[in-house]
Amino acid sequence: MQLPNLAYRYYERRLAKSLPADKLPHHIGVMVDGNRRWAKLAGTPTVAGHQAGADKILEFLDWCEDLDIQMVTLYMLSTDNLNREAGELRDLLEVIGSTLDRLGETNRVKVQQVGAKDLLPEDLAQKLAALETVTANRTGVHVNVAIGYGGRREILDAFKALLCKAAEDGRTIEELAEGLSTEDIESALYTKGQPDPDLVIRTSGEQRLSGFLTWQSAYSEFYFCEALWPDFRRVDFLRALRDFADRQRRFGT
């Protein structure tokens, strides 16, 4: 092994050992951004960037498992992405479907979709439903796959569900409004029953949420990394965790 690689591995090990276990995030949201730019810079078809990003997801989940991160939400396909050019969208959906198969084959992670199921092609929606059932009792990392996800759409769906429930219960809109609480809204979100993300990571240098976990990230810490997602390294992840551990979290101030 060359000397620079030895130094890099030594630094990575030291960084990992320096992380305080009691200050690591329990739930991490990840915006896997930069796949298309990676393909363009590499001079390869766009689908190659999507595939490289998918490969990185499997690697990233191994890192999370090693560090006992309990929950991860991956922003894999937004509602806006569904408006991409037909050929690219077809390739992207095929890569996502293959990635779901690979997640199921690991026999370790528990997979849950967060997103609008009705926006997805039927075969992909069925694959997600089957994967949720097959992995339901697994005890590894809980992986939320945000596919067909948009933060505004999630909140809209939550309010629609609450309105329908009120109608079923014979309550008026005024009665619903009078008693409505944040807990009621949270109980109708795609992530109901889950803790909010402690840390949200976005790669590729972009510094915006793009509709990711709009409600849930109100008090999350954010970490923006310049690396494109396929180039995201374990040391980049460890740096994000170190940065998180060094912060003094303030809720509402």
Tab-separated table of C-alpha atoms in Angstrom:
chain	number	residue	atom	x	y	z
A	1	MET	CA	0.000	0.000	0.000
A	2	GLN	CA	1.315	3.451	-0.901
A	3	LEU	CA	2.256	5.872	1.878
A	4	PRO	CA	-0.582	8.373	1.165
A	5	ASN	CA	-3.117	5.551	1.451
A	6	LEU	CA	-1.569	4.402	4.730
A	7	ALA	CA	-1.762	7.928	6.111
A	8	TYR	CA	-5.361	8.243	4.959
A	9	ARG	CA	-6.375	4.962	6.625
A	10	TYR	CA	-4.607	5.966	9.825
A	11	TYR	CA	-6.416	9.311	9.860
A	12	GLU	CA	-9.756	7.621	9.203
A	13	ARG	CA	-9.252	5.168	12.071
A	14	ARG	CA	-8.261	7.952	14.460
A	15	LEU	CA	-11.282	9.979	13.435
A	16	ALA	CA	-13.619	7.038	13.974
A	17	LYS	CA	-12.173	6.333	17.419
A	18	SER	CA	-12.539	9.975	18.443
A	19	LEU	CA	-16.310	9.998	17.937
A	20	PRO	CA	-18.219	9.963	21.248
A	21	ALA	CA	-20.769	7.167	21.041
A	22	ASP	CA	-23.230	9.080	23.207
A	23	LYS	CA	-23.260	12.054	20.821
A	24	LEU	CA	-23.889	10.273	17.554
A	25	PRO	CA	-27.201	10.896	15.751
A	26	HIS	CA	-29.871	8.226	16.023
A	27	HIS	CA	-31.608	9.234	12.787
A	28	ILE	CA	-29.787	10.628	9.752
A	29	GLY	CA	-31.432	12.039	6.651
A	30	VAL	CA	-29.312	11.963	3.502
A	31	MET	CA	-29.860	13.877	0.279
A	32	VAL	CA	-27.939	11.733	-2.200
A	33	ASP	CA	-27.211	14.586	-4.599
A	34	GLY	CA	-24.766	14.927	-7.478
A	35	ASN	CA	-25.167	11.695	-9.427
A	36	ARG	CA	-25.876	13.395	-12.753
A	37	ARG	CA	-22.995	15.852	-12.354
A	38	TRP	CA	-20.705	12.964	-11.458
A	39	ALA	CA	-21.627	11.192	-14.698
A	40	LYS	CA	-21.085	14.365	-16.726
A	41	LEU	CA	-17.640	14.949	-15.219
A	42	ALA	CA	-16.748	11.299	-15.816
A	43	GLY	CA	-17.903	11.504	-19.434
A	44	THR	CA	-20.332	8.626	-18.935
A	45	PRO	CA	-24.094	8.296	-19.541
A	46	THR	CA	-26.350	9.735	-16.854
A	47	VAL	CA	-27.504	6.263	-15.856
A	48	ALA	CA	-23.916	5.453	-14.865
A	49	GLY	CA	-24.089	8.263	-12.323
A	50	HIS	CA	-27.348	6.929	-10.931
A	51	GLN	CA	-25.810	3.463	-10.643
A	52	ALA	CA	-22.701	4.811	-8.932
A	53	GLY	CA	-24.967	6.614	-6.493
A	54	ALA	CA	-26.902	3.411	-5.839
A	55	ASP	CA	-23.676	1.539	-5.139
A	56	LYS	CA	-22.694	4.243	-2.665
A	57	ILE	CA	-25.993	3.787	-0.800
A	58	LEU	CA	-25.129	0.168	-0.020
A	59	GLU	CA	-21.658	1.213	1.122
A	60	PHE	CA	-23.059	4.044	3.231
A	61	LEU	CA	-25.466	1.722	5.038
A	62	ASP	CA	-22.527	-0.513	5.953
A	63	TRP	CA	-20.865	2.500	7.579
A	64	CYS	CA	-24.052	3.250	9.494
A	65	GLU	CA	-24.296	-0.320	10.698
A	66	ASP	CA	-20.682	-0.255	11.896
A	67	LEU	CA	-21.407	2.892	13.929
A	68	ASP	CA	-24.760	1.653	15.249
A	69	ILE	CA	-26.779	4.392	13.543
A	70	GLN	CA	-30.335	3.205	14.059
A	71	MET	CA	-32.293	4.985	11.325
A	72	VAL	CA	-31.505	6.485	7.923
A	73	THR	CA	-33.801	8.296	5.494
A	74	LEU	CA	-32.521	8.377	1.914
A	75	TYR	CA	-33.882	10.953	-0.533
A	76	MET	CA	-33.866	8.768	-3.642
A	77	LEU	CA	-36.649	10.136	-5.858
A	78	SER	CA	-38.535	13.369	-5.340
A	79	THR	CA	-41.896	14.281	-6.782
A	80	ASP	CA	-40.025	16.756	-8.993
A	81	ASN	CA	-37.764	13.969	-10.290
A	82	LEU	CA	-40.838	12.281	-11.717
A	83	ASN	CA	-40.975	15.098	-14.279
A	84	ARG	CA	-37.589	14.287	-15.788
A	85	GLU	CA	-37.147	13.292	-19.426
A	86	ALA	CA	-38.793	9.926	-20.086
A	87	GLY	CA	-35.618	8.019	-20.946
A	88	GLU	CA	-33.691	9.214	-17.911
A	89	LEU	CA	-36.658	8.576	-15.636
A	90	ARG	CA	-36.995	5.032	-16.957
A	91	ASP	CA	-33.294	4.360	-16.311
A	92	LEU	CA	-33.495	5.929	-12.862
A	93	LEU	CA	-36.505	3.818	-11.880
A	94	GLU	CA	-34.691	0.679	-13.033
A	95	VAL	CA	-31.676	1.573	-10.896
A	96	ILE	CA	-33.945	2.237	-7.913
A	97	GLY	CA	-35.726	-1.090	-8.405
A	98	SER	CA	-32.401	-2.922	-8.556
A	99	THR	CA	-31.212	-1.098	-5.434
A	100	LEU	CA	-34.332	-2.197	-3.557
A	101	ASP	CA	-33.607	-5.794	-4.556
A	102	ARG	CA	-30.073	-5.450	-3.222
A	103	LEU	CA	-31.338	-3.982	0.048
A	104	GLY	CA	-33.618	-6.976	0.477
A	105	GLU	CA	-30.771	-9.385	-0.215
A	106	THR	CA	-28.607	-7.971	2.573
A	107	ASN	CA	-30.893	-9.651	5.147
A	108	ARG	CA	-29.960	-6.886	7.582
A	109	VAL	CA	-31.876	-3.677	6.969
A	110	LYS	CA	-35.536	-2.914	7.564
A	111	VAL	CA	-36.978	-0.948	4.644
A	112	GLN	CA	-39.916	1.446	4.674
A	113	GLN	CA	-41.124	3.706	1.901
A	114	VAL	CA	-41.883	7.317	2.690
A	115	GLY	CA	-43.614	9.004	-0.197
A	116	ALA	CA	-46.767	9.117	-2.286
A	117	LYS	CA	-47.338	5.555	-3.434
A	118	ASP	CA	-49.950	6.612	-5.972
A	119	LEU	CA	-47.344	8.561	-7.974
A	120	LEU	CA	-45.163	5.516	-8.597
A	121	PRO	CA	-45.349	2.963	-11.402
A	122	GLU	CA	-47.341	-0.049	-10.265
A	123	ASP	CA	-44.436	-2.493	-10.461
A	124	LEU	CA	-42.230	-0.278	-8.285
A	125	ALA	CA	-45.031	0.312	-5.771
A	126	GLN	CA	-45.557	-3.463	-5.531
A	127	LYS	CA	-41.834	-4.068	-5.082
A	128	LEU	CA	-41.740	-1.553	-2.224
A	129	ALA	CA	-44.779	-3.102	-0.538
A	130	ALA	CA	-43.262	-6.581	-0.771
A	131	LEU	CA	-39.911	-5.373	0.560
A	132	GLU	CA	-41.562	-3.672	3.527
A	133	THR	CA	-43.325	-6.943	4.387
A	134	VAL	CA	-40.233	-9.131	3.964
A	135	THR	CA	-37.978	-6.862	6.047
A	136	ALA	CA	-40.527	-5.837	8.700
A	137	ASN	CA	-39.055	-7.980	11.469
A	138	ARG	CA	-35.402	-7.310	10.803
A	139	THR	CA	-33.461	-5.603	13.558
A	140	GLY	CA	-30.735	-3.830	11.567
A	141	VAL	CA	-30.693	-0.234	10.372
A	142	HIS	CA	-34.200	1.090	9.680
A	143	VAL	CA	-33.977	2.526	6.173
A	144	ASN	CA	-36.637	4.926	4.978
A	145	VAL	CA	-36.495	5.130	1.207
A	146	ALA	CA	-37.951	8.482	0.158
A	147	ILE	CA	-39.272	7.557	-3.277
A	148	GLY	CA	-41.949	9.718	-4.849
A	149	TYR	CA	-41.396	12.048	-1.908
A	150	GLY	CA	-42.056	15.754	-1.530
A	151	GLY	CA	-42.273	17.614	1.763
A	152	ARG	CA	-45.240	19.729	0.711
A	153	ARG	CA	-47.033	16.684	-0.699
A	154	GLU	CA	-46.471	14.859	2.610
A	155	ILE	CA	-48.012	17.683	4.646
A	156	LEU	CA	-50.896	17.955	2.181
A	157	ASP	CA	-51.520	14.197	2.442
A	158	ALA	CA	-51.412	14.444	6.235
A	159	PHE	CA	-54.105	17.134	6.291
A	160	LYS	CA	-56.249	15.198	3.832
A	161	ALA	CA	-56.026	12.133	6.082
A	162	LEU	CA	-56.976	14.164	9.143
A	163	LEU	CA	-59.940	15.719	7.343
A	164	CYS	CA	-61.162	12.310	6.154
A	165	LYS	CA	-60.804	10.887	9.669
A	166	ALA	CA	-62.767	13.798	11.115
A	167	ALA	CA	-65.546	13.206	8.580
A	168	GLU	CA	-65.654	9.502	9.450
A	169	ASP	CA	-65.924	10.421	13.131
A	170	GLY	CA	-68.766	12.871	12.417
A	171	ARG	CA	-66.768	15.947	13.435
A	172	THR	CA	-67.045	19.302	11.698
A	173	ILE	CA	-64.092	21.175	10.230
A	174	GLU	CA	-64.457	23.702	13.038
A	175	GLU	CA	-64.208	20.931	15.632
A	176	LEU	CA	-61.122	19.522	13.912
A	177	ALA	CA	-59.461	22.935	13.802
A	178	GLU	CA	-60.240	23.623	17.460
A	179	GLY	CA	-58.541	20.492	18.695
A	180	LEU	CA	-55.779	20.126	16.077
A	181	SER	CA	-52.260	19.729	17.487
A	182	THR	CA	-48.779	19.182	16.126
A	183	GLU	CA	-49.014	15.623	17.449
A	184	ASP	CA	-52.094	15.059	15.295
A	185	ILE	CA	-50.224	16.196	12.186
A	186	GLU	CA	-47.180	14.090	13.032
A	187	SER	CA	-49.418	11.043	13.421
A	188	ALA	CA	-50.519	11.453	9.796
A	189	LEU	CA	-47.083	11.944	8.225
A	190	TYR	CA	-45.340	9.222	6.221
A	191	THR	CA	-42.864	8.905	9.117
A	192	LYS	CA	-45.485	8.602	11.856
A	193	GLY	CA	-44.117	7.029	15.009
A	194	GLN	CA	-40.506	7.759	14.093
A	195	PRO	CA	-38.085	10.207	15.694
A	196	ASP	CA	-37.227	13.279	13.651
A	197	PRO	CA	-33.794	13.286	12.000
A	198	ASP	CA	-31.019	14.560	14.254
A	199	LEU	CA	-28.749	15.242	11.288
A	200	VAL	CA	-29.425	15.931	7.619
A	201	ILE	CA	-26.522	15.535	5.183
A	202	ARG	CA	-26.549	16.906	1.647
A	203	THR	CA	-23.760	16.209	-0.813
A	204	SER	CA	-22.703	18.076	-3.992
A	205	GLY	CA	-22.270	21.492	-2.386
A	206	GLU	CA	-25.904	22.527	-2.641
A	207	GLN	CA	-27.280	24.185	0.497
A	208	ARG	CA	-31.039	23.830	0.421
A	209	LEU	CA	-33.638	21.286	1.551
A	210	SER	CA	-35.410	20.810	-1.784
A	211	GLY	CA	-38.533	19.623	0.002
A	212	PHE	CA	-36.773	16.936	2.063
A	213	LEU	CA	-38.454	16.161	5.401
A	214	THR	CA	-39.906	19.669	5.516
A	215	TRP	CA	-41.835	19.116	8.740
A	216	GLN	CA	-39.461	16.684	10.437
A	217	SER	CA	-36.265	18.714	9.950
A	218	ALA	CA	-37.445	21.773	11.877
A	219	TYR	CA	-34.812	21.188	14.580
A	220	SER	CA	-32.348	19.009	12.680
A	221	GLU	CA	-28.686	19.863	12.335
A	222	PHE	CA	-27.488	20.274	8.731
A	223	TYR	CA	-24.190	19.296	7.158
A	224	PHE	CA	-23.343	20.250	3.573
A	225	CYS	CA	-20.536	18.420	1.817
A	226	GLU	CA	-18.873	19.475	-1.443
A	227	ALA	CA	-18.333	15.899	-2.631
A	228	LEU	CA	-20.757	14.526	-5.185
A	229	TRP	CA	-22.664	11.567	-3.749
A	230	PRO	CA	-20.794	8.817	-5.662
A	231	ASP	CA	-17.519	10.339	-4.386
A	232	PHE	CA	-18.716	10.592	-0.764
A	233	ARG	CA	-16.141	8.758	1.363
A	234	ARG	CA	-16.305	7.183	4.772
A	235	VAL	CA	-13.990	9.928	6.029
A	236	ASP	CA	-16.488	12.527	4.777
A	237	PHE	CA	-19.183	10.763	6.781
A	238	LEU	CA	-17.002	10.631	9.868
A	239	ARG	CA	-16.310	14.352	9.547
A	240	ALA	CA	-20.029	15.022	9.381
A	241	LEU	CA	-20.533	12.987	12.548
A	242	ARG	CA	-17.663	14.769	14.301
A	243	ASP	CA	-19.162	18.116	13.348
A	244	PHE	CA	-22.536	16.997	14.704
A	245	ALA	CA	-21.008	15.755	17.964
A	246	ASP	CA	-19.247	19.099	18.473
A	247	ARG	CA	-22.431	21.133	18.148
A	248	GLN	CA	-24.540	22.302	21.049
A	249	ARG	CA	-28.053	21.612	19.877
A	250	ARG	CA	-30.678	24.257	20.569
A	251	PHE	CA	-34.333	23.456	20.125
A	252	GLY	CA	-36.386	26.522	19.341
A	253	THR	CA	-33.738	29.145	20.170
